[in-house]
PDB file of C-alpha atoms in Angstrom:
ATOM      1  CA  ASP A   1     -26.688 -23.929  -3.909  1.00 69.00           C
ATOM      2  CA  ASN A   2     -27.378 -21.671  -7.042  1.00 85.00           C
ATOM      3  CA  PRO A   3     -24.652 -19.145  -7.846  1.00 86.00           C
ATOM      4  CA  GLY A   4     -27.260 -17.045  -9.720  1.00 91.00           C
ATOM      5  CA  VAL A   5     -29.438 -16.966  -6.817  1.00 96.00           C
ATOM      6  CA  ALA A   6     -26.515 -16.046  -4.345  1.00 96.00           C
ATOM      7  CA  ALA A   7     -25.579 -13.168  -6.702  1.00 97.00           C
ATOM      8  CA  ASP A   8     -29.375 -12.044  -6.975  1.00 97.00           C
ATOM      9  CA  TYR A   9     -29.576 -12.068  -3.282  1.00 97.00           C
ATOM     10  CA  ASN A  10     -26.270 -10.087  -2.616  1.00 98.00           C
ATOM     11  CA  ARG A  11     -27.560  -7.551  -5.473  1.00 98.00           C
ATOM     12  CA  LEU A  12     -30.890  -6.728  -3.522  1.00 98.00           C
ATOM     13  CA  LYS A  13     -29.063  -6.469  -0.607  1.00 98.00           C
ATOM     14  CA  GLY A  14     -27.051  -3.883  -1.948  1.00 98.00           C
ATOM     15  CA  TYR A  15     -29.959  -2.200  -3.329  1.00 98.00           C
ATOM     16  CA  ILE A  16     -31.849  -1.961  -0.056  1.00 98.00           C
ATOM     17  CA  TYR A  17     -28.511  -0.453   1.543  1.00 98.00           C
ATOM     18  CA  ILE A  18     -28.799   2.215  -1.039  1.00 97.00           C
ATOM     19  CA  GLN A  19     -32.240   2.943  -0.130  1.00 97.00           C
ATOM     20  CA  ARG A  20     -31.111   3.061   3.575  1.00 98.00           C
ATOM     21  CA  GLU A  21     -28.147   5.396   2.759  1.00 96.00           C
ATOM     22  CA  ASN A  22     -25.730   3.065   3.946  1.00 97.00           C
ATOM     23  CA  LEU A  23     -22.974   2.922   0.961  1.00 96.00           C
ATOM     24  CA  PRO A  24     -20.432   1.187   2.533  1.00 97.00           C
ATOM     25  CA  ALA A  25     -22.751  -1.817   3.156  1.00 98.00           C
ATOM     26  CA  ALA A  26     -24.292  -1.517  -0.168  1.00 98.00           C
ATOM     27  CA  LYS A  27     -20.652  -1.708  -2.015  1.00 98.00           C
ATOM     28  CA  GLU A  28     -19.873  -4.706   0.179  1.00 98.00           C
ATOM     29  CA  TYR A  29     -22.778  -6.597  -1.090  1.00 98.00           C
ATOM     30  CA  LEU A  30     -22.729  -5.369  -4.697  1.00 98.00           C
ATOM     31  CA  SER A  31     -19.190  -6.416  -4.611  1.00 98.00           C
ATOM     32  CA  LYS A  32     -19.989  -9.768  -3.272  1.00 98.00           C
ATOM     33  CA  SER A  33     -22.553 -10.018  -6.096  1.00 98.00           C
ATOM     34  CA  ILE A  34     -20.166  -9.185  -8.955  1.00 98.00           C
ATOM     35  CA  GLU A  35     -17.786 -11.792  -7.465  1.00 97.00           C
ATOM     36  CA  ILE A  36     -20.251 -14.608  -7.797  1.00 97.00           C
ATOM     37  CA  LYS A  37     -21.677 -13.543 -11.369  1.00 96.00           C
ATOM     38  CA  TRP A  38     -19.632 -10.939 -13.154  1.00 95.00           C
ATOM     39  CA  ARG A  39     -21.977 -10.398 -15.755  1.00 96.00           C
ATOM     40  CA  ASP A  40     -24.539  -8.973 -13.765  1.00 95.00           C
ATOM     41  CA  ALA A  41     -24.803  -5.273 -15.128  1.00 95.00           C
ATOM     42  CA  SER A  42     -27.183  -3.869 -12.648  1.00 95.00           C
ATOM     43  CA  ALA A  43     -25.019  -4.761  -9.966  1.00 97.00           C
ATOM     44  CA  HIS A  44     -21.906  -3.137 -11.851  1.00 96.00           C
ATOM     45  CA  TYR A  45     -24.344  -0.027 -12.641  1.00 95.00           C
ATOM     46  CA  LEU A  46     -25.535   0.331  -8.859  1.00 96.00           C
ATOM     47  CA  LEU A  47     -21.846   0.028  -7.750  1.00 97.00           C
ATOM     48  CA  GLY A  48     -20.435   2.405 -10.196  1.00 96.00           C
ATOM     49  CA  ALA A  49     -23.264   5.021  -9.178  1.00 95.00           C
ATOM     50  CA  ILE A  50     -22.134   4.706  -5.633  1.00 96.00           C
ATOM     51  CA  TYR A  51     -18.551   5.234  -6.758  1.00 96.00           C
ATOM     52  CA  HIS A  52     -19.911   8.270  -8.788  1.00 95.00           C
ATOM     53  CA  ALA A  53     -21.814   9.689  -5.720  1.00 94.00           C
ATOM     54  CA  GLU A  54     -18.884   9.264  -3.738  1.00 95.00           C
ATOM     55  CA  ALA A  55     -16.299  10.952  -6.055  1.00 96.00           C
ATOM     56  CA  LYS A  56     -18.651  13.843  -6.592  1.00 95.00           C
ATOM     57  CA  GLU A  57     -18.618  14.410  -2.698  1.00 95.00           C
ATOM     58  CA  SER A  58     -14.899  13.929  -2.309  1.00 96.00           C
ATOM     59  CA  GLY A  59     -13.447  14.582  -5.805  1.00 96.00           C
ATOM     60  CA  SER A  60     -11.400  11.760  -5.551  1.00 95.00           C
ATOM     61  CA  PRO A  61      -9.898  10.915  -9.265  1.00 96.00           C
ATOM     62  CA  LYS A  62      -9.433   7.145  -7.825  1.00 97.00           C
ATOM     63  CA  LYS A  63     -13.312   7.075  -7.322  1.00 96.00           C
ATOM     64  CA  TYR A  64     -14.048   8.620 -10.726  1.00 96.00           C
ATOM     65  CA  LYS A  65     -11.939   5.992 -12.268  1.00 97.00           C
ATOM     66  CA  LYS A  66     -13.676   3.201 -10.104  1.00 97.00           C
ATOM     67  CA  ALA A  67     -17.334   4.788 -11.155  1.00 95.00           C
ATOM     68  CA  GLU A  68     -16.035   4.543 -14.857  1.00 94.00           C
ATOM     69  CA  GLU A  69     -14.991   1.067 -14.629  1.00 96.00           C
ATOM     70  CA  GLU A  70     -18.085  -0.172 -13.260  1.00 96.00           C
ATOM     71  CA  LEU A  71     -20.214   1.754 -15.524  1.00 93.00           C
ATOM     72  CA  LYS A  72     -18.303   0.606 -18.409  1.00 94.00           C
ATOM     73  CA  ALA A  73     -18.396  -2.965 -17.309  1.00 96.00           C
ATOM     74  CA  ALA A  74     -22.107  -2.577 -16.984  1.00 95.00           C
ATOM     75  CA  ILE A  75     -22.676  -1.137 -20.639  1.00 93.00           C
ATOM     76  CA  SER A  76     -20.653  -3.965 -22.128  1.00 94.00           C
ATOM     77  CA  ILE A  77     -22.617  -6.513 -20.369  1.00 95.00           C
ATOM     78  CA  ASN A  78     -25.877  -4.672 -21.419  1.00 93.00           C
ATOM     79  CA  SER A  79     -25.742  -1.957 -24.032  1.00 90.00           C
ATOM     80  CA  ARG A  80     -29.253  -0.939 -23.294  1.00 87.00           C
ATOM     81  CA  LEU A  81     -28.062   0.829 -20.080  1.00 82.00           C
ATOM     82  CA  ALA A  82     -26.042   3.381 -22.201  1.00 77.00           C
ATOM     83  CA  GLU A  83     -29.553   4.092 -24.233  1.00 69.00           C
ATOM     84  CA  ALA A  84     -31.655   4.584 -20.782  1.00 57.00           C
ATOM     85  CA  ARG A  85     -29.176   7.203 -19.550  1.00 58.00           C
ATOM     86  CA  LEU A  86     -29.581   9.088 -22.838  1.00 51.00           C
ATOM     87  CA  THR A  87     -33.278   9.303 -22.729  1.00 42.00           C
TER      88      THR A  87
END
């Protein structure tokens, strides 16, 4: 059992569910990925993007806060993500 493989599997499943527009399932898989491997910038970024989309739709300050937390975690793990957003 390799935790890195399990984290990657869950992140990939989360991404697939994003593509299928099933955000609840995507959040579940991405959250599992982060539980297994916290330092996965991509999983944090994708989860933050979901929360941001939900916040924009609902206007929920709680969802905006969750989006901010996940995106900050992603950038703290991989600062290149911040550069990519600016270009």
